[in-house]
mmCIF file with all atom_site columns, C-alpha atoms in Angstrom:
data_model
loop_
_atom_site.group_PDB
_atom_site.id
_atom_site.type_symbol
_atom_site.label_atom_id
_atom_site.label_alt_id
_atom_site.label_comp_id
_atom_site.label_asym_id
_atom_site.label_entity_id
_atom_site.label_seq_id
_atom_site.pdbx_PDB_ins_code
_atom_site.Cartn_x
_atom_site.Cartn_y
_atom_site.Cartn_z
_atom_site.occupancy
_atom_site.B_iso_or_equiv
_atom_site.pdbx_formal_charge
_atom_site.auth_seq_id
_atom_site.auth_comp_id
_atom_site.auth_asym_id
_atom_site.auth_atom_id
_atom_site.pdbx_PDB_model_num
ATOM 1  C CA . MET A 1 1  ? -3.577  17.340  17.493  1.00 69.00 ? 1  MET A CA 1
ATOM 2  C CA . THR A 1 2  ? -7.108  18.267  16.586  1.00 73.00 ? 2  THR A CA 1
ATOM 3  C CA . VAL A 1 3  ? -8.387  15.793  19.166  1.00 69.00 ? 3  VAL A CA 1
ATOM 4  C CA . HIS A 1 4  ? -6.220  17.491  21.819  1.00 67.00 ? 4  HIS A CA 1
ATOM 5  C CA . ARG A 1 5  ? -7.338  20.926  20.929  1.00 77.00 ? 5  ARG A CA 1
ATOM 6  C CA . ARG A 1 6  ? -10.804 19.875  21.636  1.00 76.00 ? 6  ARG A CA 1
ATOM 7  C CA . GLY A 1 7  ? -9.799  18.906  25.136  1.00 73.00 ? 7  GLY A CA 1
ATOM 8  C CA . ASP A 1 8  ? -9.727  15.246  24.653  1.00 74.00 ? 8  ASP A CA 1
ATOM 9  C CA . LEU A 1 9  ? -6.743  12.803  24.995  1.00 77.00 ? 9  LEU A CA 1
ATOM 10 C CA . PRO A 1 10 ? -5.994  11.310  21.631  1.00 78.00 ? 10 PRO A CA 1
ATOM 11 C CA . CYS A 1 11 ? -4.345  8.200   22.953  1.00 85.00 ? 11 CYS A CA 1
ATOM 12 C CA . ASP A 1 12 ? -7.229  5.995   21.979  1.00 86.00 ? 12 ASP A CA 1
ATOM 13 C CA . PHE A 1 13 ? -7.008  7.350   18.492  1.00 85.00 ? 13 PHE A CA 1
ATOM 14 C CA . VAL A 1 14 ? -3.317  6.971   18.296  1.00 89.00 ? 14 VAL A CA 1
ATOM 15 C CA . GLN A 1 15 ? -3.628  3.311   19.558  1.00 93.00 ? 15 GLN A CA 1
ATOM 16 C CA . HIS A 1 16 ? -6.040  2.559   16.888  1.00 94.00 ? 16 HIS A CA 1
ATOM 17 C CA . LEU A 1 17 ? -3.820  4.065   14.167  1.00 94.00 ? 17 LEU A CA 1
ATOM 18 C CA . LEU A 1 18 ? -0.838  2.004   15.465  1.00 96.00 ? 18 LEU A CA 1
ATOM 19 C CA . GLN A 1 19 ? -3.177  -1.056  15.521  1.00 97.00 ? 19 GLN A CA 1
ATOM 20 C CA . GLU A 1 20 ? -4.099  -0.517  11.753  1.00 98.00 ? 20 GLU A CA 1
ATOM 21 C CA . LYS A 1 21 ? -0.336  0.011   10.921  1.00 98.00 ? 21 LYS A CA 1
ATOM 22 C CA . ILE A 1 22 ? 0.545   -3.133  12.537  1.00 98.00 ? 22 ILE A CA 1
ATOM 23 C CA . GLN A 1 23 ? -1.989  -4.965  10.631  1.00 98.00 ? 23 GLN A CA 1
ATOM 24 C CA . GLN A 1 24 ? -1.080  -3.604  7.392   1.00 98.00 ? 24 GLN A CA 1
ATOM 25 C CA . LEU A 1 25 ? 2.674   -4.540  8.200   1.00 98.00 ? 25 LEU A CA 1
ATOM 26 C CA . GLU A 1 26 ? 1.626   -8.064  8.828   1.00 98.00 ? 26 GLU A CA 1
ATOM 27 C CA . VAL A 1 27 ? -0.203  -8.281  5.711   1.00 98.00 ? 27 VAL A CA 1
ATOM 28 C CA . LYS A 1 28 ? 3.010   -7.086  3.781   1.00 98.00 ? 28 LYS A CA 1
ATOM 29 C CA . ILE A 1 29 ? 5.087   -9.449  5.967   1.00 98.00 ? 29 ILE A CA 1
ATOM 30 C CA . GLN A 1 30 ? 3.114   -12.380 4.893   1.00 98.00 ? 30 GLN A CA 1
ATOM 31 C CA . GLU A 1 31 ? 3.259   -11.255 1.203   1.00 97.00 ? 31 GLU A CA 1
ATOM 32 C CA . MET A 1 32 ? 6.829   -11.075 1.406   1.00 97.00 ? 32 MET A CA 1
ATOM 33 C CA . ILE A 1 33 ? 7.305   -14.335 3.010   1.00 97.00 ? 33 ILE A CA 1
ATOM 34 C CA . LEU A 1 34 ? 5.305   -15.988 0.284   1.00 96.00 ? 34 LEU A CA 1
ATOM 35 C CA . PHE A 1 35 ? 7.199   -14.363 -2.416  1.00 92.00 ? 35 PHE A CA 1
ATOM 36 C CA . LYS A 1 36 ? 10.466  -15.491 -0.617  1.00 94.00 ? 36 LYS A CA 1
ATOM 37 C CA . THR A 1 37 ? 9.210   -19.022 -0.628  1.00 94.00 ? 37 THR A CA 1
ATOM 38 C CA . GLU A 1 38 ? 8.291   -18.915 -4.175  1.00 89.00 ? 38 GLU A CA 1
ATOM 39 C CA . LEU A 1 39 ? 11.676  -17.544 -5.200  1.00 87.00 ? 39 LEU A CA 1
ATOM 40 C CA . GLU A 1 40 ? 13.346  -20.324 -3.105  1.00 90.00 ? 40 GLU A CA 1
ATOM 41 C CA . ALA A 1 41 ? 11.503  -22.967 -4.787  1.00 88.00 ? 41 ALA A CA 1
ATOM 42 C CA . TYR A 1 42 ? 12.483  -21.653 -8.267  1.00 82.00 ? 42 TYR A CA 1
ATOM 43 C CA . ARG A 1 43 ? 16.102  -21.598 -7.096  1.00 83.00 ? 43 ARG A CA 1
ATOM 44 C CA . ASP A 1 44 ? 15.952  -24.995 -5.683  1.00 85.00 ? 44 ASP A CA 1
ATOM 45 C CA . ARG A 1 45 ? 14.055  -26.442 -8.714  1.00 81.00 ? 45 ARG A CA 1
ATOM 46 C CA . TRP A 1 46 ? 16.678  -24.618 -11.179 1.00 78.00 ? 46 TRP A CA 1
ATOM 47 C CA . SER A 1 47 ? 19.610  -26.251 -9.304  1.00 75.00 ? 47 SER A CA 1
ATOM 48 C CA . SER A 1 48 ? 17.988  -29.705 -9.062  1.00 74.00 ? 48 SER A CA 1
ATOM 49 C CA . ASP A 1 49 ? 16.934  -29.758 -12.834 1.00 68.00 ? 49 ASP A CA 1
ATOM 50 C CA . GLN A 1 50 ? 20.625  -28.632 -13.797 1.00 64.00 ? 50 GLN A CA 1
ATOM 51 C CA . ILE A 1 51 ? 19.273  -26.677 -16.807 1.00 63.00 ? 51 ILE A CA 1
ATOM 52 C CA . HIS A 1 52 ? 21.940  -26.123 -19.350 1.00 65.00 ? 52 HIS A CA 1
ATOM 53 C CA . SER A 1 53 ? 21.730  -23.081 -21.768 1.00 65.00 ? 53 SER A CA 1
ATOM 54 C CA . GLN A 1 54 ? 22.286  -23.388 -25.218 1.00 68.00 ? 54 GLN A CA 1
ATOM 55 C CA . PRO A 1 55 ? 24.633  -20.548 -27.083 1.00 72.00 ? 55 PRO A CA 1
ATOM 56 C CA . GLU A 1 56 ? 21.409  -18.970 -28.569 1.00 71.00 ? 56 GLU A CA 1
ATOM 57 C CA . ASP A 1 57 ? 19.887  -18.912 -25.128 1.00 70.00 ? 57 ASP A CA 1
ATOM 58 C CA . ILE A 1 58 ? 19.741  -15.876 -23.017 1.00 71.00 ? 58 ILE A CA 1
ATOM 59 C CA . CYS A 1 59 ? 18.866  -17.463 -19.731 1.00 72.00 ? 59 CYS A CA 1
ATOM 60 C CA . PRO A 1 60 ? 16.374  -20.509 -19.957 1.00 67.00 ? 60 PRO A CA 1
ATOM 61 C CA . LEU A 1 61 ? 15.740  -20.297 -16.164 1.00 70.00 ? 61 LEU A CA 1
ATOM 62 C CA . ILE A 1 62 ? 13.737  -16.985 -17.045 1.00 72.00 ? 62 ILE A CA 1
ATOM 63 C CA . GLU A 1 63 ? 11.469  -18.867 -18.931 1.00 69.00 ? 63 GLU A CA 1
ATOM 64 C CA . MET A 1 64 ? 10.445  -21.176 -16.210 1.00 68.00 ? 64 MET A CA 1
ATOM 65 C CA . VAL A 1 65 ? 8.970   -18.246 -14.153 1.00 70.00 ? 65 VAL A CA 1
ATOM 66 C CA . PRO A 1 66 ? 5.210   -17.347 -15.182 1.00 72.00 ? 66 PRO A CA 1
ATOM 67 C CA . LEU A 1 67 ? 4.960   -13.801 -16.264 1.00 62.00 ? 67 LEU A CA 1
ATOM 68 C CA . THR A 1 68 ? 1.705   -13.440 -14.219 1.00 58.00 ? 68 THR A CA 1
ATOM 69 C CA . GLN A 1 69 ? 3.562   -13.935 -11.132 1.00 53.00 ? 69 GLN A CA 1
ATOM 70 C CA . VAL A 1 70 ? 6.301   -11.449 -12.003 1.00 52.00 ? 70 VAL A CA 1
ATOM 71 C CA . SER A 1 71 ? 3.922   -8.806  -12.907 1.00 52.00 ? 71 SER A CA 1
ATOM 72 C CA . ASP A 1 72 ? 1.807   -9.350  -9.787  1.00 61.00 ? 72 ASP A CA 1
ATOM 73 C CA . ARG A 1 73 ? 4.601   -8.457  -7.710  1.00 58.00 ? 73 ARG A CA 1
ATOM 74 C CA . LYS A 1 74 ? 5.231   -4.902  -9.025  1.00 53.00 ? 74 LYS A CA 1
#
């Protein structure tokens, strides 16, 4: 609106903002695709390994996921 009040058309500025937002979204989409791929790999590995828990275990599958990857996603 400030650009318009100065007598200029803000279309170039708005287009620039839209392009920046599109690029930010593209980065987020790629991160989400990578995360989904990692989760699918864990799921597939767990089902192929057929891990059997013992009565004292909470969930042995959780132990397979490195904590650094989990905390990096927050």
